[in-house]
mmCIF file of C-alpha atoms and ligand atoms in Angstrom:
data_model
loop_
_atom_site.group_PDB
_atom_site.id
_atom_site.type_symbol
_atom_site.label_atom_id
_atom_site.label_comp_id
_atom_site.label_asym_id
_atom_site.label_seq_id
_atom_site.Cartn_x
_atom_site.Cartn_y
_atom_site.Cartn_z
ATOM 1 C CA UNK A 1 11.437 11.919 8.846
ATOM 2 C CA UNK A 2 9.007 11.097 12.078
ATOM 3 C CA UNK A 3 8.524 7.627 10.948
ATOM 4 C CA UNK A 4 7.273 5.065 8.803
ATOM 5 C CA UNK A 5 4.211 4.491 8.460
ATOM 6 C CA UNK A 6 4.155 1.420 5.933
ATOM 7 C CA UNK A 7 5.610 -1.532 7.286
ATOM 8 C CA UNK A 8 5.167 -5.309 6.710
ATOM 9 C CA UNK A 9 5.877 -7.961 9.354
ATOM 10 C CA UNK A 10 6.334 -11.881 9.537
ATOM 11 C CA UNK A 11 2.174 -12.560 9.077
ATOM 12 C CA UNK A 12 3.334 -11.577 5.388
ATOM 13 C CA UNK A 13 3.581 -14.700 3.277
ATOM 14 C CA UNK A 14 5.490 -13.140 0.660
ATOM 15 C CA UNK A 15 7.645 -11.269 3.487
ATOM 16 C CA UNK A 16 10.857 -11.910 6.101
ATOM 17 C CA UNK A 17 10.403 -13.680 8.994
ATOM 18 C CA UNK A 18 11.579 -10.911 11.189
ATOM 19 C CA UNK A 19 9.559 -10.577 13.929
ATOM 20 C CA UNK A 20 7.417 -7.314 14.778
ATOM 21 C CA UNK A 21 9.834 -6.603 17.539
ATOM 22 C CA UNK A 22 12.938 -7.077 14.975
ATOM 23 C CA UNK A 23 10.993 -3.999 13.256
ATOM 24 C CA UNK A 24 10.394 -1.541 16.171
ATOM 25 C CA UNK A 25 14.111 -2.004 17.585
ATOM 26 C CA UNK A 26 15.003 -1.056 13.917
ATOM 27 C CA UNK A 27 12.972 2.148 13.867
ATOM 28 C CA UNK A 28 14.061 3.147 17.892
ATOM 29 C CA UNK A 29 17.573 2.622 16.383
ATOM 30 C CA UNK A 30 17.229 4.916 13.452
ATOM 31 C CA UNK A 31 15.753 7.379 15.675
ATOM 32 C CA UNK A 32 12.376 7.273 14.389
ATOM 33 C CA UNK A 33 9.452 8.415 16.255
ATOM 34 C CA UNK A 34 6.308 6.780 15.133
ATOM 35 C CA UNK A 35 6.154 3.086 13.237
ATOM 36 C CA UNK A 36 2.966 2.135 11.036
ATOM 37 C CA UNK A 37 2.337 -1.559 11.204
ATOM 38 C CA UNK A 38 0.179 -1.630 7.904
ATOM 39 C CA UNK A 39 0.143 -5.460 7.023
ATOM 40 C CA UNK A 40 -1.550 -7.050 4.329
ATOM 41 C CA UNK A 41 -5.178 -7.513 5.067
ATOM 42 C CA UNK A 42 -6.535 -10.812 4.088
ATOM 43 C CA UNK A 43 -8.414 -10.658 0.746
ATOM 44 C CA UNK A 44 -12.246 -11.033 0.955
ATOM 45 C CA UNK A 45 -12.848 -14.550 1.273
ATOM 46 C CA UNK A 46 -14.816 -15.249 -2.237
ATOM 47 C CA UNK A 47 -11.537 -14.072 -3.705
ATOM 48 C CA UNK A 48 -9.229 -15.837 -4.907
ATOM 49 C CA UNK A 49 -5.708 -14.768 -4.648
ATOM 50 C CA UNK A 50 -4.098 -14.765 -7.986
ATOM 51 C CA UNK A 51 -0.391 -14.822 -7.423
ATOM 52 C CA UNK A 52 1.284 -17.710 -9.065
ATOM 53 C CA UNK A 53 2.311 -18.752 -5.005
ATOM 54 C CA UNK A 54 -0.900 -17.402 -3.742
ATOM 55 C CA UNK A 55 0.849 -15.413 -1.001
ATOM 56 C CA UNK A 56 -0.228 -11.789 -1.501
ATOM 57 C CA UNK A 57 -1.682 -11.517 2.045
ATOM 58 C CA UNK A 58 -1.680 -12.294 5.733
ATOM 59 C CA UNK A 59 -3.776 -15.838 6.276
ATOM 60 C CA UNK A 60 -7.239 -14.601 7.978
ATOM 61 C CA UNK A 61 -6.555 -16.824 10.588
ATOM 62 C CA UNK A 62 -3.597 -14.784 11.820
ATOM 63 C CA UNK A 63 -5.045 -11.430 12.068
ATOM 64 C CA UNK A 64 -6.236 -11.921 15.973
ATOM 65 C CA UNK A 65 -2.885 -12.748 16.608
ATOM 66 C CA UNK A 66 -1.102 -9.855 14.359
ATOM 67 C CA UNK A 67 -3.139 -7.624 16.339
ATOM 68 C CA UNK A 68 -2.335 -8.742 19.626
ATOM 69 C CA UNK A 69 1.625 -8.787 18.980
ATOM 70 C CA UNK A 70 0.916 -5.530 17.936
ATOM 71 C CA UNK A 71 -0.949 -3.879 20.773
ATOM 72 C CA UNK A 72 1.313 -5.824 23.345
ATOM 73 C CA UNK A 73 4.705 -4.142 21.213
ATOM 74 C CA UNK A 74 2.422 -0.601 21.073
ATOM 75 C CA UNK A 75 2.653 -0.814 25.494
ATOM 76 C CA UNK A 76 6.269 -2.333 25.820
ATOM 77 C CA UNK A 77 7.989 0.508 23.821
ATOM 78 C CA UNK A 78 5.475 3.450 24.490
ATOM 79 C CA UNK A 79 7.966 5.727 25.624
ATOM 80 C CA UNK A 80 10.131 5.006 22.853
ATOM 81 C CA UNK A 81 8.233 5.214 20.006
ATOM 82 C CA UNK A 82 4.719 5.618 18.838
ATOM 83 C CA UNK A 83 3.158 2.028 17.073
ATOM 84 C CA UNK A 84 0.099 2.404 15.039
ATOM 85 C CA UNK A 85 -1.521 -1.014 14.003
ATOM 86 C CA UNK A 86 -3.039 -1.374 10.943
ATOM 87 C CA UNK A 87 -3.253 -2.660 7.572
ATOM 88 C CA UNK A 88 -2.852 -2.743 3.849
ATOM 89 C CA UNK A 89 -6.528 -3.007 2.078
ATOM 90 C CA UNK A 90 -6.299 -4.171 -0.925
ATOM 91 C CA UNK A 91 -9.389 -2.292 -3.136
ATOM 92 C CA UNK A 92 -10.457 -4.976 -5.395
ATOM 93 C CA UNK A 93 -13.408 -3.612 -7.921
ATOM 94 C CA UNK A 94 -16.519 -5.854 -7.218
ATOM 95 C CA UNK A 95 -15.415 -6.670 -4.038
ATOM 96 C CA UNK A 96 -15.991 -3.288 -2.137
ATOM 97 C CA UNK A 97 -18.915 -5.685 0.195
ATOM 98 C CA UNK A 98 -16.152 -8.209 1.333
ATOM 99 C CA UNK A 99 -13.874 -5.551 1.963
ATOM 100 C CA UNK A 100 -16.201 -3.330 3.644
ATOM 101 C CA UNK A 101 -17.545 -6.337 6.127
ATOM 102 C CA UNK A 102 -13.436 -6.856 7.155
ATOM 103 C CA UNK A 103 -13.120 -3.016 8.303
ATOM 104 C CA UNK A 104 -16.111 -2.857 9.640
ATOM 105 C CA UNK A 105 -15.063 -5.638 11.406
ATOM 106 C CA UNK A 106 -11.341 -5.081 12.197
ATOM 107 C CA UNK A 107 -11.968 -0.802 11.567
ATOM 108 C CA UNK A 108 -12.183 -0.216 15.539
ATOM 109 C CA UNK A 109 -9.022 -1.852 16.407
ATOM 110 C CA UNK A 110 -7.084 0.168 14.075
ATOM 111 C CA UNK A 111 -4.732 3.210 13.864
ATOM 112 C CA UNK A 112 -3.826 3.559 10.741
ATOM 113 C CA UNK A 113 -4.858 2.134 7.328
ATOM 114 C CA UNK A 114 -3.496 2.185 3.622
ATOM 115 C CA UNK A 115 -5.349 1.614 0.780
ATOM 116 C CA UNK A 116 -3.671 0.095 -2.353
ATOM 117 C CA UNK A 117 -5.006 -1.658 -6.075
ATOM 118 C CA UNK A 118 -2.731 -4.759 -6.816
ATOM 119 C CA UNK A 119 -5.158 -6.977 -8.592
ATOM 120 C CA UNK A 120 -6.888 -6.035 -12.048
ATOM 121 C CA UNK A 121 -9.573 -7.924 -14.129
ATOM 122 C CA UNK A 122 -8.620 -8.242 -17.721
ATOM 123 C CA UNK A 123 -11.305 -8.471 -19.862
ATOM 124 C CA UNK A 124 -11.297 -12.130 -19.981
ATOM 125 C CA UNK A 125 -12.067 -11.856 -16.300
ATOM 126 C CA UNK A 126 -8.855 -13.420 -15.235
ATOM 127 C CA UNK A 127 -7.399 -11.371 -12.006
ATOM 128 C CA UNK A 128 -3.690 -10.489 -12.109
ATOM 129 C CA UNK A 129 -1.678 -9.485 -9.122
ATOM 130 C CA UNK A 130 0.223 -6.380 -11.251
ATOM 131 C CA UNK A 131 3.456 -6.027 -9.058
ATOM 132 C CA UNK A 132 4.377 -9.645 -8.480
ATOM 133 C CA UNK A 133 6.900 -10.534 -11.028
ATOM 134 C CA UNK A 134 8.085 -9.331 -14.289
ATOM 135 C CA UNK A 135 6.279 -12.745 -16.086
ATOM 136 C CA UNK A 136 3.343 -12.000 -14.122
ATOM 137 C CA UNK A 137 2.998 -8.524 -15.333
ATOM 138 C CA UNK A 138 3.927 -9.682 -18.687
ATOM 139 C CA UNK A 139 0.981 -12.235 -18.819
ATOM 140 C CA UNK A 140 -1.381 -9.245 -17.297
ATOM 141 C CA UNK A 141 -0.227 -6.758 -20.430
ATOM 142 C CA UNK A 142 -0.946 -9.798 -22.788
ATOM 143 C CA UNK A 143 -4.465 -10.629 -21.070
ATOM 144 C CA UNK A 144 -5.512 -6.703 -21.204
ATOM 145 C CA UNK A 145 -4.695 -6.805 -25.001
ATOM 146 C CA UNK A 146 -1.358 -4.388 -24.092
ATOM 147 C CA UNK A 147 0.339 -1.891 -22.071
ATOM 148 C CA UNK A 148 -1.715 0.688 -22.635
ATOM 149 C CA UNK A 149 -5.341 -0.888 -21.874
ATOM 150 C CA UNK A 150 -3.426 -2.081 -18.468
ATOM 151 C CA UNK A 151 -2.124 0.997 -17.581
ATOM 152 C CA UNK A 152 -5.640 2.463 -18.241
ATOM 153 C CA UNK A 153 -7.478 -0.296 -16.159
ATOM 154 C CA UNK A 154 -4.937 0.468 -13.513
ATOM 155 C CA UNK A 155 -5.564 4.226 -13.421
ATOM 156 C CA UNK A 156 -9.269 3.336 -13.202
ATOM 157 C CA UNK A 157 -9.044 1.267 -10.453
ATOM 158 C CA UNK A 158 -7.172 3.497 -8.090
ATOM 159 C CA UNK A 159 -9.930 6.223 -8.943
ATOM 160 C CA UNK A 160 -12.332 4.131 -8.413
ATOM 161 C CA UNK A 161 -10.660 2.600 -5.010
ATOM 162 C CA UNK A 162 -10.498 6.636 -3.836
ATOM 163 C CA UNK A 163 -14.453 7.227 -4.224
ATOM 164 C CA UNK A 164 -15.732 3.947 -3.066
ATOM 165 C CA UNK A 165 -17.950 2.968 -0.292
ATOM 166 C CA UNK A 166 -15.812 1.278 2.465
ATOM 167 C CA UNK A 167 -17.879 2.483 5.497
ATOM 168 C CA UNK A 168 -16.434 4.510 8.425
ATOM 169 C CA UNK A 169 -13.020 3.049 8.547
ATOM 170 C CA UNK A 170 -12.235 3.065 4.890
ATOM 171 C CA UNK A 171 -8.120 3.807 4.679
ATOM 172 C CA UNK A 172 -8.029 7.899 4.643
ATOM 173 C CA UNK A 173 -4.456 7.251 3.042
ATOM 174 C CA UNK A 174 -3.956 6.004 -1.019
ATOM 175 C CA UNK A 175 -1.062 3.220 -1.610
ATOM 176 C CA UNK A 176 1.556 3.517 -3.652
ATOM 177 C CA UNK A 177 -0.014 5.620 -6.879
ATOM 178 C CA UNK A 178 2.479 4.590 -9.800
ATOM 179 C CA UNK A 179 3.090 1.096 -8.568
ATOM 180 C CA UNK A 180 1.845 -0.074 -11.990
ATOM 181 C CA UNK A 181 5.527 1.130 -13.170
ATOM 182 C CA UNK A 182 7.211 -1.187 -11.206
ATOM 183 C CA UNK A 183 8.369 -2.891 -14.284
ATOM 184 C CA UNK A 184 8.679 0.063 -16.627
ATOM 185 C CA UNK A 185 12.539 -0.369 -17.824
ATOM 186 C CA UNK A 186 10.931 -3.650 -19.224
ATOM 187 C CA UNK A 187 7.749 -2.449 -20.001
ATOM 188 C CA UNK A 188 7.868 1.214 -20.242
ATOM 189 C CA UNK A 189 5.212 3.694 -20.080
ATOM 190 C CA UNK A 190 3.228 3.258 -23.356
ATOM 191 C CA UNK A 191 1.899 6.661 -23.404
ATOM 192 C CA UNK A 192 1.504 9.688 -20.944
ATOM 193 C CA UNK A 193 -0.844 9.380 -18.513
ATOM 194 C CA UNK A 194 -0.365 12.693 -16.713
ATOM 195 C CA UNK A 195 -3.896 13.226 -17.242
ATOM 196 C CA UNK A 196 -4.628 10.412 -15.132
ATOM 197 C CA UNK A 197 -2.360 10.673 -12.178
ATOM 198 C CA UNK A 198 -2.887 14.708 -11.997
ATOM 199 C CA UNK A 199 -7.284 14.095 -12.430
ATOM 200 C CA UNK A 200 -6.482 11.249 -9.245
ATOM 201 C CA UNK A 201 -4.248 13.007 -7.420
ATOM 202 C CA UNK A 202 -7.540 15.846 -7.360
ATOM 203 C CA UNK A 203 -9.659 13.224 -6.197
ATOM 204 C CA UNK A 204 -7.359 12.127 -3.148
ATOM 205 C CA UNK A 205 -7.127 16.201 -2.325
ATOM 206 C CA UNK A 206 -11.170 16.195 -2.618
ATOM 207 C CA UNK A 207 -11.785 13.676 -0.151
ATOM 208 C CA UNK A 208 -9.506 14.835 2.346
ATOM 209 C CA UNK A 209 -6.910 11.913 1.585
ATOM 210 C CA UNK A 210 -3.130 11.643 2.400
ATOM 211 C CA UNK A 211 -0.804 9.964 -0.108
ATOM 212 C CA UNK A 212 1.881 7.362 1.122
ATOM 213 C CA UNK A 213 5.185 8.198 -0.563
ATOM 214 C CA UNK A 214 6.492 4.819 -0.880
ATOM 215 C CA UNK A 215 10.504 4.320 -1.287
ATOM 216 C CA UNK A 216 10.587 0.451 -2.377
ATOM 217 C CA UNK A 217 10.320 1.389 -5.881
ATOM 218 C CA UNK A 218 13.577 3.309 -5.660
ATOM 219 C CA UNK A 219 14.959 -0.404 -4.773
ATOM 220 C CA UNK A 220 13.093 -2.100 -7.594
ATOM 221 C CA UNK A 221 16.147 -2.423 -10.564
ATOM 222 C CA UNK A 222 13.125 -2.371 -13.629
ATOM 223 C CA UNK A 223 11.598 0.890 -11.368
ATOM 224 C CA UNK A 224 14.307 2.809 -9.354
ATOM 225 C CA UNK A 225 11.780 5.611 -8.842
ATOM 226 C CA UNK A 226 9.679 6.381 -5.979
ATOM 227 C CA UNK A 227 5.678 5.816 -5.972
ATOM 228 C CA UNK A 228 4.743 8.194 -7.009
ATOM 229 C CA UNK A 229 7.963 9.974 -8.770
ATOM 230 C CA UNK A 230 8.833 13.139 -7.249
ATOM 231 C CA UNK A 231 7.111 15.409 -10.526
ATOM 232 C CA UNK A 232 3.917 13.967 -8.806
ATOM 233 C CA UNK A 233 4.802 14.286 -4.986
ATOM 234 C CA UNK A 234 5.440 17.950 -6.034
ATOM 235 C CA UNK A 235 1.977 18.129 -7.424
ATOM 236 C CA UNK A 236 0.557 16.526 -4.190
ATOM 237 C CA UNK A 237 2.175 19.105 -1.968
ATOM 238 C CA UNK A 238 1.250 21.935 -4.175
ATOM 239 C CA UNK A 239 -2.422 21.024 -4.295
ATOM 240 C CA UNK A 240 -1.916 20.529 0.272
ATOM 241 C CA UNK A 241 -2.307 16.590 -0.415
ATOM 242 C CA UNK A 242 -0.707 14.944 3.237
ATOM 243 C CA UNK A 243 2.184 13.165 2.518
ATOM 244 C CA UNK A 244 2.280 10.462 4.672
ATOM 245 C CA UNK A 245 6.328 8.156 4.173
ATOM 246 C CA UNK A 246 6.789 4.768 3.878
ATOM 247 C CA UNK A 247 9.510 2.047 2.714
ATOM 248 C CA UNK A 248 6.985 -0.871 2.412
ATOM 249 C CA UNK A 249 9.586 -2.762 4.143
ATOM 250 C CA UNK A 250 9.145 -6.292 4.387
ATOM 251 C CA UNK A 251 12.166 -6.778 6.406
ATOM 252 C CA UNK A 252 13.310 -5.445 9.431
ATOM 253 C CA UNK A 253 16.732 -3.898 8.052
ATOM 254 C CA UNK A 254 14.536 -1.933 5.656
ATOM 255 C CA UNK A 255 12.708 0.585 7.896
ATOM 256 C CA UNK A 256 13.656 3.923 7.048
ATOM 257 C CA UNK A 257 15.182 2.802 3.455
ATOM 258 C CA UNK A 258 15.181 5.958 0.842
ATOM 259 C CA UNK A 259 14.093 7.872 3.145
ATOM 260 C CA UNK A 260 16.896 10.255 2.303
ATOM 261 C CA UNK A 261 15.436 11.321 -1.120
ATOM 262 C CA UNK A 262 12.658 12.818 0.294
ATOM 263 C CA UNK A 263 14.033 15.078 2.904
ATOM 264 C CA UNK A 264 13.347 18.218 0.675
ATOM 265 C CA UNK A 265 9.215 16.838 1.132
ATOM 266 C CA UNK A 266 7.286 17.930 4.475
ATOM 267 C CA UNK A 267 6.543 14.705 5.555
ATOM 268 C CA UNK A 268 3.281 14.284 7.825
ATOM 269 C CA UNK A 269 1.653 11.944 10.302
ATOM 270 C CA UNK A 270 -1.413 10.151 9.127
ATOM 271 C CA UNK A 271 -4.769 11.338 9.492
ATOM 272 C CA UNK A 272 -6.932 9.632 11.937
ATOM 273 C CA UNK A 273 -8.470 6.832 10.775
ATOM 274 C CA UNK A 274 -12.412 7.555 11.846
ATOM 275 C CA UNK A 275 -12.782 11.237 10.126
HETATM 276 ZN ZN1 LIG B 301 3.907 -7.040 0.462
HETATM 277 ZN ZN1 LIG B 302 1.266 -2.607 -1.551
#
């Protein structure tokens, strides 16, 4: 594996304190090559953040800062490894304006991007954060009337998240696909949704987007499965989908973690961010 190319830091509320540095002497050590800094962007501002401890995100006020620890780490260590800054976009439907403004913003001092659904409007219009606990998900499944109209509302969102309007540095890379199953040996699957996954996998291939092949779930005990599982990486590869690795590590230690499984996969860089 060249790298990692989703990584958390310390401007994560819901993270480690390690510092940035903790991170890149981590991924020099394991003999990595190239390190994606893709933290948490800060949700659009008329949002509000629906975790029970309202830490999903960076604060705003810290992104000047993330990004200058960032580009100072990206000189310091240049010959040993290759640091991307970026972040984590959270697509939010109905918020695509707010979210567009902050790349637009923040787009030209970026390398590398990730684009990932988290929150959901049930019907009632309540937003849940879907991957924050096992209550919380519970709660969602009850507000959506069930499993199944979550799932669905999930699998809309990410389609809809892959053919939005985010301006010219939209992520060109889709988070974590199946991260609705994070919870599925206590809420399993309620039916197939191969349809789904295969019809948005199509859609990523169509617009030219990678997929990040995300190893936390593999460390989740109610997921133990990568996101996506590897029936879907295969049909990412097959259809010539990038396939872009990450651990999602919110700790230092975890750089790298699972990356094991996924040595039979071709694992690639990221695509430029500005395409
Ligand atoms: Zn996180
Ligand atoms: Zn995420």
């Amino acid at each position: 594996m060249p790298g990692d190319f989703h990584v958390h830091t310390q401007y994560c509320q819901h993270g480690a304190d390690d510092k940035m540095e903790a991170y890149v002497l981590q991924a020099i050590e394991k003999g990595l090559t190239h390190l994606s800094f893709t933290e948490h962007a800060p949700l659009p501002e008329n949002f509000t953040d629906p975790a029970p401890k309202r830490d999903s995100t960076m604060d705003r006020d810290k992104v000047e800062t993330y990004l200058s620890e960032g580009k100072a780490l990206q000189k310091q260590y240049k010959e040993d490894l290759q640091i991307n800054i970026g972040f984590e976009v959270d697509y939010i439907k109905g918020f695509e304006r707010e979210t567009q403004t902050f790349l637009d913003t923040y787009g030209p001092e970026m390398d590398d991007g990730i684009l990932s659904v988290h929150m959901l409007q049930a019907p009632d219009k309540t937003f849940f954060c879907i991957d924050y606990s096992e209550e919380e998900f519970g709660r969602a499944a009850a507000a959506f009337g069930g499993l199944e109209p979550l799932y669905t509302a999930y699998y809309d969102s990410l389609q809809a998240s892959v053919a939005a309007e985010l301006g010219r540095f939209k992520p060109k890379r889709i988070g974590h696909i199946t991260l609705i199953q994070k919870f599925q040996l206590a809420y399993p699957q309620p039916v197939d949704f191969s349809k789904e996954q295969t019809k948005l996998l199509e859609l990523i291939k169509k617009q030219g987007y990678g997929l990040d092949i995300n190893t936390a779930g593999l460390f989740k005990p109610l997921c133990k499965e990568t996101y996506p599982p590897v029936k879907l990486i295969d049909y990412a590869k097959q259809l010539g989908i990038p396939l872009v690795p990450g651990s999602d590590s919110h700790t230092a230690t975890g750089i790298g973690k699972g990356f094991d499984e996924l040595s039979a996969y071709p694992s690639q860089l990221p695509q430029p961010l500005n395409i």
